[in-house]
Amino acid sequence: MFDRRLVQYFDWGLLGLTLLLGIIGLIILYSAVTAGMSDPQRVLSLKQLIWFCVGLVVMVACFLFDYKILERWSLPLYIFCVLLLIAVLIFGKYVGGSRRWLALGPVSIQPSELIKIAVIIVVARYYAKVVNTIGLGIRELVYPMIVTAIPFALIVGQPDLGTALLVVVIVASMTIFVKIDRRALIWIIATSTTALPLVWFFFLKVYQKKRILTFLNPDRDPLGAGYHIIQSKIAIGSGMIFGKGFLKGTQNALEFLPEQHTDFIFSVLAEEWGFVGSLLLLLLFLMLIVWGLNVAQGCREPFGTILAVGVTAMIFWQVFINLGMVMGLMPVVGVPLPLISYGGSSVVTMMMCIGLLLNVSMRRFMIE
């Protein structure tokens, strides 16, 4: 029988915030792909609108069932997503020098987006069982290290270092939340620090090294690797306080701004809406992150709490890395801005995450 308390406890505020961010994303995208373009790509706006509607359906599906079912299905979901990543390396199609997409008829999906949720769920299930008051030791951390290392290696092979590192920082955030033993923390920091030179000389590709060197000195290659960051900072700075107005951003219209509808879409917003519009968007993301933490705090059982923390960490890191990237504060690593950047897999995955947050939030009464 349907429990009316599910409606009573439904998180309308989180839903409204998500819809508002999605609508803002569609408006900015329309400007990014049409303003002054010699060949307007309006079809991308329509495709994004369709993906947003698909995301709404997926979001509803994600909060209709009891989220505790995911504990039972966490490992099969994880294995399925890992198999999709392997399929990408074998059958995936090349776009821009990377093999990240898997063609399923007329639709292409990006399994590296889905694996982020699968890792969050499988790690949340594990931490919910082993969490203790003194903190997790090295032995307890072996399992999350393995389930993180497998998709990390597969995503790096595409290559997509940004998404691979995103998976690592999400799991690291969840690990710090459940508390880690001091000796284990020192061991991890020492091992990571020692491994950095090896990663630089034997692991990173030439173009990835160029991006890091360009981040440290953008003027090193202004027409090559530094072009994205320089043009992005010009666009952000030229918006000043109130911006140049909707569809009036010259850096975008004159096609100086690269990847203006995907990774660098915030630069379009900053140029057209200025500091005020940028600050408003940041406040909305801050509200979304605080809302997610509030959902985690309101949940009274460990799996739901850690799941909500993992999802919120994913939103936070994507916003943090993307904004740092477009403002020249971090290397360009190709991480989309949640609900704003163009991309079907990105939008649907983010709506899936919001659906899980709604799921945890609306069922908190069951364990009060």
Coordinates of C-alpha atoms in Angstrom, one line a residue:
M1 CA 0.0 0.0 0.0
F2 CA 1.3 3.5 -0.8
D3 CA 2.6 5.4 2.2
R4 CA 1.3 9.0 2.2
R5 CA 4.3 10.0 4.3
L6 CA 6.4 9.7 1.2
V7 CA 4.6 12.7 -0.2
Q8 CA 4.6 14.5 3.1
Y9 CA 8.4 14.1 3.3
F10 CA 9.1 14.8 -0.3
D11 CA 12.0 17.3 -0.8
W12 CA 10.3 19.9 -3.0
G13 CA 13.1 22.4 -2.3
L14 CA 15.7 20.1 -3.8
L15 CA 13.5 19.4 -6.8
G16 CA 12.9 23.1 -7.4
L17 CA 16.7 23.9 -7.1
T18 CA 17.5 21.1 -9.6
L19 CA 14.9 22.4 -12.1
L20 CA 16.1 26.0 -11.8
L21 CA 19.8 24.9 -12.5
G22 CA 18.6 22.8 -15.4
I23 CA 16.7 25.7 -17.0
I24 CA 19.6 28.1 -16.5
G25 CA 21.8 25.5 -18.2
L26 CA 19.5 25.3 -21.2
I27 CA 19.4 29.1 -21.5
I28 CA 23.2 29.4 -21.4
L29 CA 23.7 26.6 -23.8
Y30 CA 21.3 28.2 -26.3
S31 CA 23.5 31.3 -26.2
A32 CA 26.7 29.3 -26.4
V33 CA 25.7 27.5 -29.6
T34 CA 23.8 30.3 -31.4
A35 CA 25.2 33.8 -30.5
G36 CA 26.9 35.2 -33.6
M37 CA 27.9 31.8 -34.9
S38 CA 28.4 31.5 -38.6
D39 CA 26.8 28.0 -38.4
P40 CA 24.5 28.0 -35.4
Q41 CA 24.1 24.6 -33.8
R42 CA 20.6 25.1 -32.4
V43 CA 20.0 21.4 -32.7
L44 CA 22.4 20.9 -29.7
S45 CA 20.0 23.0 -27.5
L46 CA 17.1 20.8 -28.6
K47 CA 19.1 17.6 -27.9
Q48 CA 20.1 18.9 -24.5
L49 CA 16.4 19.7 -23.7
I50 CA 15.5 16.1 -24.7
W51 CA 18.3 14.7 -22.5
F52 CA 17.1 16.9 -19.6
C53 CA 13.6 15.5 -20.0
V54 CA 15.1 12.0 -20.1
G55 CA 17.0 12.9 -17.0
L56 CA 13.8 13.9 -15.2
V57 CA 12.2 10.5 -16.0
V58 CA 15.4 8.8 -14.7
M59 CA 15.3 11.0 -11.6
V60 CA 11.7 10.0 -10.8
A61 CA 12.6 6.4 -11.3
C62 CA 15.5 6.8 -8.9
F63 CA 13.4 8.1 -6.0
L64 CA 10.3 5.7 -6.5
F65 CA 12.0 2.6 -5.0
D66 CA 13.5 2.2 -1.5
Y67 CA 17.2 3.2 -1.8
K68 CA 18.2 0.3 0.6
I69 CA 17.6 -2.1 -2.3
L70 CA 20.8 -0.7 -3.8
E71 CA 22.8 -2.4 -1.0
R72 CA 21.8 -5.8 -2.6
W73 CA 22.4 -4.6 -6.1
S74 CA 25.5 -2.5 -5.6
L75 CA 28.1 -5.1 -6.8
P76 CA 26.1 -6.3 -9.9
L77 CA 25.7 -2.6 -10.8
Y78 CA 29.4 -2.0 -10.4
I79 CA 30.4 -5.0 -12.4
F80 CA 28.0 -4.0 -15.2
C81 CA 29.5 -0.5 -15.4
V82 CA 33.0 -1.9 -15.4
L83 CA 32.0 -4.2 -18.3
L84 CA 30.7 -1.1 -20.2
L85 CA 34.1 0.6 -19.6
I86 CA 35.9 -2.5 -21.1
A87 CA 33.5 -2.4 -24.0
V88 CA 34.4 1.2 -24.6
L89 CA 38.1 0.3 -24.9
I90 CA 37.2 -2.4 -27.5
F91 CA 34.2 -1.1 -29.4
G92 CA 34.1 2.6 -28.4
K93 CA 34.1 5.3 -31.1
Y94 CA 36.9 7.9 -31.3
V95 CA 35.9 11.6 -30.9
G96 CA 38.6 14.2 -30.6
G97 CA 41.4 11.7 -30.1
S98 CA 39.6 9.9 -27.2
R99 CA 37.6 6.7 -27.1
R100 CA 35.0 7.6 -24.4
W101 CA 31.6 6.8 -26.0
L102 CA 29.7 3.6 -26.7
A103 CA 27.3 3.7 -29.6
L104 CA 23.9 2.1 -28.9
G105 CA 22.0 2.6 -32.2
P106 CA 21.3 6.3 -32.7
V107 CA 22.4 7.1 -29.1
S108 CA 25.9 7.3 -27.6
I109 CA 26.5 6.9 -23.9
Q110 CA 29.6 7.7 -21.8
P111 CA 30.0 4.8 -19.3
S112 CA 32.7 6.8 -17.3
E113 CA 29.8 9.0 -16.1
L114 CA 27.8 6.0 -14.9
I115 CA 30.7 4.3 -13.1
K116 CA 30.9 7.3 -10.7
I117 CA 27.5 6.5 -9.3
A118 CA 28.3 2.7 -9.2
V119 CA 31.5 3.3 -7.3
I120 CA 29.7 5.6 -4.8
I121 CA 27.0 2.9 -4.2
V122 CA 29.4 0.0 -3.8
V123 CA 31.8 2.0 -1.5
A124 CA 28.8 3.3 0.6
R125 CA 27.6 -0.2 1.1
Y126 CA 31.1 -1.4 2.2
Y127 CA 31.7 1.6 4.6
A128 CA 28.3 1.2 6.1
K129 CA 29.3 -2.3 7.3
V130 CA 32.9 -1.6 8.5
V131 CA 32.6 2.0 9.8
N132 CA 33.8 2.4 13.4
T133 CA 34.7 5.1 15.9
I134 CA 38.5 4.7 15.8
G135 CA 38.8 5.0 12.0
L136 CA 39.6 2.6 9.2
G137 CA 43.0 1.0 8.9
I138 CA 44.9 -0.1 5.8
R139 CA 43.3 -3.5 5.9
E140 CA 39.8 -2.0 5.7
L141 CA 40.8 0.3 2.9
V142 CA 42.0 -2.5 0.5
Y143 CA 38.5 -3.1 -0.9
P144 CA 37.7 0.6 -1.7
M145 CA 41.1 0.9 -3.2
I146 CA 40.5 -2.0 -5.5
V147 CA 37.0 -0.9 -6.6
T148 CA 38.4 2.5 -7.3
A149 CA 41.6 1.4 -9.1
I150 CA 39.8 -0.8 -11.6
P151 CA 37.6 2.0 -13.2
F152 CA 40.5 4.5 -12.7
A153 CA 42.8 2.4 -14.9
L154 CA 40.1 1.8 -17.5
I155 CA 39.1 5.5 -17.7
V156 CA 42.8 6.5 -18.0
G157 CA 43.1 4.2 -20.9
Q158 CA 40.4 6.0 -22.9
P159 CA 42.2 8.5 -22.1
D160 CA 40.2 10.7 -19.7
L161 CA 42.5 11.5 -16.8
G162 CA 40.1 14.2 -15.4
T163 CA 37.2 11.8 -14.9
A164 CA 39.5 9.1 -13.6
L165 CA 40.9 11.5 -10.9
L166 CA 37.3 12.6 -10.1
V167 CA 36.4 9.0 -9.1
V168 CA 39.4 9.0 -6.8
V169 CA 38.6 12.3 -5.1
I170 CA 35.0 11.2 -4.6
V171 CA 36.0 8.0 -2.8
A172 CA 38.7 9.9 -0.9
S173 CA 36.0 12.3 0.4
M174 CA 33.8 9.4 1.4
T175 CA 36.7 7.8 3.2
I176 CA 37.6 11.0 5.1
F177 CA 33.9 11.3 6.1
V178 CA 33.7 7.8 7.7
K179 CA 37.1 8.5 9.4
I180 CA 40.5 7.0 8.6
D181 CA 43.1 5.8 11.1
R182 CA 46.0 8.3 11.5
R183 CA 48.7 5.7 10.6
A184 CA 46.7 4.7 7.5
L185 CA 46.4 8.4 6.5
I186 CA 50.1 9.0 6.9
W187 CA 50.9 5.8 4.8
I188 CA 48.6 7.0 2.0
I189 CA 50.0 10.5 1.9
A190 CA 53.6 9.2 1.9
T191 CA 52.9 6.6 -0.8
S192 CA 51.1 9.1 -3.0
T193 CA 53.9 11.7 -2.6
T194 CA 56.6 9.1 -3.4
A195 CA 54.6 8.0 -6.5
L196 CA 54.2 11.5 -8.0
P197 CA 57.6 11.5 -9.9
L198 CA 56.9 8.0 -11.2
V199 CA 53.5 9.2 -12.5
W200 CA 55.1 12.2 -14.2
F201 CA 57.8 10.3 -16.0
F202 CA 56.1 7.0 -16.8
F203 CA 52.4 7.5 -16.6
L204 CA 51.3 10.9 -18.0
K205 CA 51.1 11.4 -21.8
V206 CA 52.8 14.3 -23.5
Y207 CA 49.6 16.4 -23.9
Q208 CA 48.8 15.9 -20.2
K209 CA 52.2 17.2 -19.2
K210 CA 51.7 20.2 -21.5
R211 CA 48.4 21.0 -19.8
I212 CA 50.0 21.0 -16.4
L213 CA 53.0 23.1 -17.5
T214 CA 50.5 25.5 -19.3
F215 CA 48.5 25.8 -16.0
L216 CA 51.7 26.9 -14.2
N217 CA 52.5 29.3 -17.0
P218 CA 49.7 30.0 -19.5
D219 CA 51.9 32.3 -21.6
R220 CA 54.2 29.4 -22.3
D221 CA 52.2 28.4 -25.4
P222 CA 49.5 31.1 -26.0
L223 CA 48.3 29.8 -29.4
G224 CA 48.5 26.1 -28.4
A225 CA 47.9 24.5 -25.0
G226 CA 47.4 27.9 -23.3
Y227 CA 44.8 29.2 -25.7
H228 CA 41.8 27.7 -23.9
I229 CA 42.7 29.3 -20.5
I230 CA 43.7 32.7 -21.9
Q231 CA 40.5 33.1 -24.0
S232 CA 38.4 31.9 -21.1
K233 CA 39.9 34.4 -18.7
I234 CA 39.4 37.2 -21.3
A235 CA 35.7 36.2 -21.6
I236 CA 35.2 36.1 -17.8
G237 CA 37.0 39.4 -17.2
S238 CA 35.1 41.2 -20.1
G239 CA 31.8 40.4 -18.5
M240 CA 32.6 42.9 -15.6
I241 CA 29.8 43.5 -13.1
F242 CA 26.6 43.0 -15.0
G243 CA 27.8 41.3 -18.3
K244 CA 27.3 42.2 -21.9
G245 CA 23.8 40.8 -22.1
F246 CA 22.1 37.7 -23.3
L247 CA 23.5 36.6 -26.8
K248 CA 25.9 39.5 -26.8
G249 CA 29.1 37.9 -25.6
T250 CA 31.8 38.8 -28.1
Q251 CA 34.3 36.2 -27.2
N252 CA 31.7 33.5 -27.7
A253 CA 30.0 35.2 -30.8
L254 CA 33.4 35.7 -32.6
E255 CA 34.2 32.0 -31.9
F256 CA 37.4 32.8 -29.9
L257 CA 36.2 30.7 -27.0
P258 CA 36.8 27.0 -27.5
E259 CA 34.6 24.2 -26.2
Q260 CA 32.1 27.0 -25.3
H261 CA 29.1 24.6 -25.0
T262 CA 30.8 21.9 -22.9
D263 CA 33.7 22.4 -20.5
F264 CA 34.0 26.2 -20.9
I265 CA 30.3 27.1 -20.7
F266 CA 30.8 29.0 -17.5
S267 CA 32.9 31.5 -19.4
V268 CA 29.9 32.2 -21.7
L269 CA 27.7 32.9 -18.6
A270 CA 30.4 35.1 -17.0
E271 CA 30.8 37.2 -20.2
E272 CA 27.0 37.7 -20.8
W273 CA 25.7 37.8 -17.2
G274 CA 28.8 39.3 -15.5
F275 CA 30.0 38.9 -11.9
V276 CA 26.4 39.2 -10.6
G277 CA 25.1 36.3 -12.8
S278 CA 28.2 34.2 -12.0
L279 CA 27.8 34.8 -8.3
L280 CA 24.1 33.8 -8.5
L281 CA 25.0 30.5 -10.2
L282 CA 27.7 29.8 -7.6
L283 CA 25.1 30.5 -4.8
L284 CA 22.7 28.0 -6.4
F285 CA 25.4 25.3 -6.5
L286 CA 26.4 26.1 -2.9
M287 CA 22.7 25.7 -1.9
L288 CA 22.6 22.3 -3.8
I289 CA 25.8 21.1 -2.0
V290 CA 24.6 22.2 1.5
W291 CA 21.2 20.7 0.7
G292 CA 22.9 17.3 -0.1
L293 CA 24.9 17.5 3.2
N294 CA 21.7 18.3 5.1
V295 CA 20.0 15.2 3.5
A296 CA 23.0 13.1 4.7
Q297 CA 22.8 14.6 8.2
G298 CA 19.0 14.0 8.4
C299 CA 19.4 10.3 7.5
R300 CA 19.6 8.0 10.5
E301 CA 21.2 4.9 9.0
P302 CA 24.8 4.6 7.7
F303 CA 24.2 3.4 4.1
G304 CA 21.9 6.3 3.3
T305 CA 24.2 8.8 5.0
I306 CA 27.3 7.7 3.2
L307 CA 25.5 7.4 -0.1
A308 CA 24.2 11.1 0.3
V309 CA 27.8 12.2 1.2
G310 CA 29.2 10.4 -1.9
V311 CA 26.7 12.0 -4.2
T312 CA 27.2 15.5 -2.7
A313 CA 31.0 15.0 -3.0
M314 CA 30.6 14.2 -6.7
I315 CA 28.6 17.4 -7.3
F316 CA 31.0 19.5 -5.2
W317 CA 34.2 18.2 -7.0
Q318 CA 32.7 18.6 -10.5
V319 CA 31.8 22.3 -9.7
F320 CA 35.1 23.0 -8.0
I321 CA 37.3 21.4 -10.7
N322 CA 35.3 22.9 -13.7
L323 CA 35.3 26.5 -12.2
G324 CA 39.0 26.2 -11.3
M325 CA 39.7 25.0 -14.8
V326 CA 37.9 27.8 -16.7
M327 CA 39.4 30.5 -14.4
G328 CA 43.0 29.2 -14.8
L329 CA 43.3 28.0 -11.2
M330 CA 43.6 24.3 -12.2
P331 CA 44.9 22.4 -15.3
V332 CA 42.4 21.8 -18.1
V333 CA 41.1 18.2 -17.4
G334 CA 37.7 18.1 -19.2
V335 CA 35.2 17.9 -16.3
P336 CA 31.7 19.2 -17.2
L337 CA 29.8 21.8 -15.0
P338 CA 26.8 19.8 -13.5
L339 CA 23.4 20.5 -15.2
I340 CA 25.0 23.3 -17.3
S341 CA 27.5 21.8 -19.7
Y342 CA 26.3 20.1 -22.9
G343 CA 26.2 16.3 -22.7
G344 CA 23.5 13.7 -22.4
S345 CA 25.4 11.2 -20.2
S346 CA 26.5 14.0 -17.9
V347 CA 23.0 15.5 -17.4
V348 CA 21.3 12.1 -17.0
T349 CA 23.9 11.0 -14.5
M350 CA 23.5 14.1 -12.5
M351 CA 19.7 13.8 -12.4
M352 CA 20.2 10.2 -11.3
C353 CA 22.3 11.5 -8.4
I354 CA 19.6 14.1 -7.5
G355 CA 17.1 11.3 -7.6
L356 CA 19.1 9.3 -5.1
L357 CA 19.3 12.3 -2.8
L358 CA 15.5 12.7 -3.0
N359 CA 15.1 9.0 -2.3
V360 CA 17.2 9.2 0.9
S361 CA 15.5 12.5 1.9
M362 CA 11.9 11.3 1.5
R363 CA 12.4 8.0 3.4
R364 CA 14.1 9.5 6.5
F365 CA 10.9 9.1 8.5
M366 CA 11.1 5.3 8.1
I367 CA 14.1 5.1 10.5
E368 CA 13.3 8.0 12.8

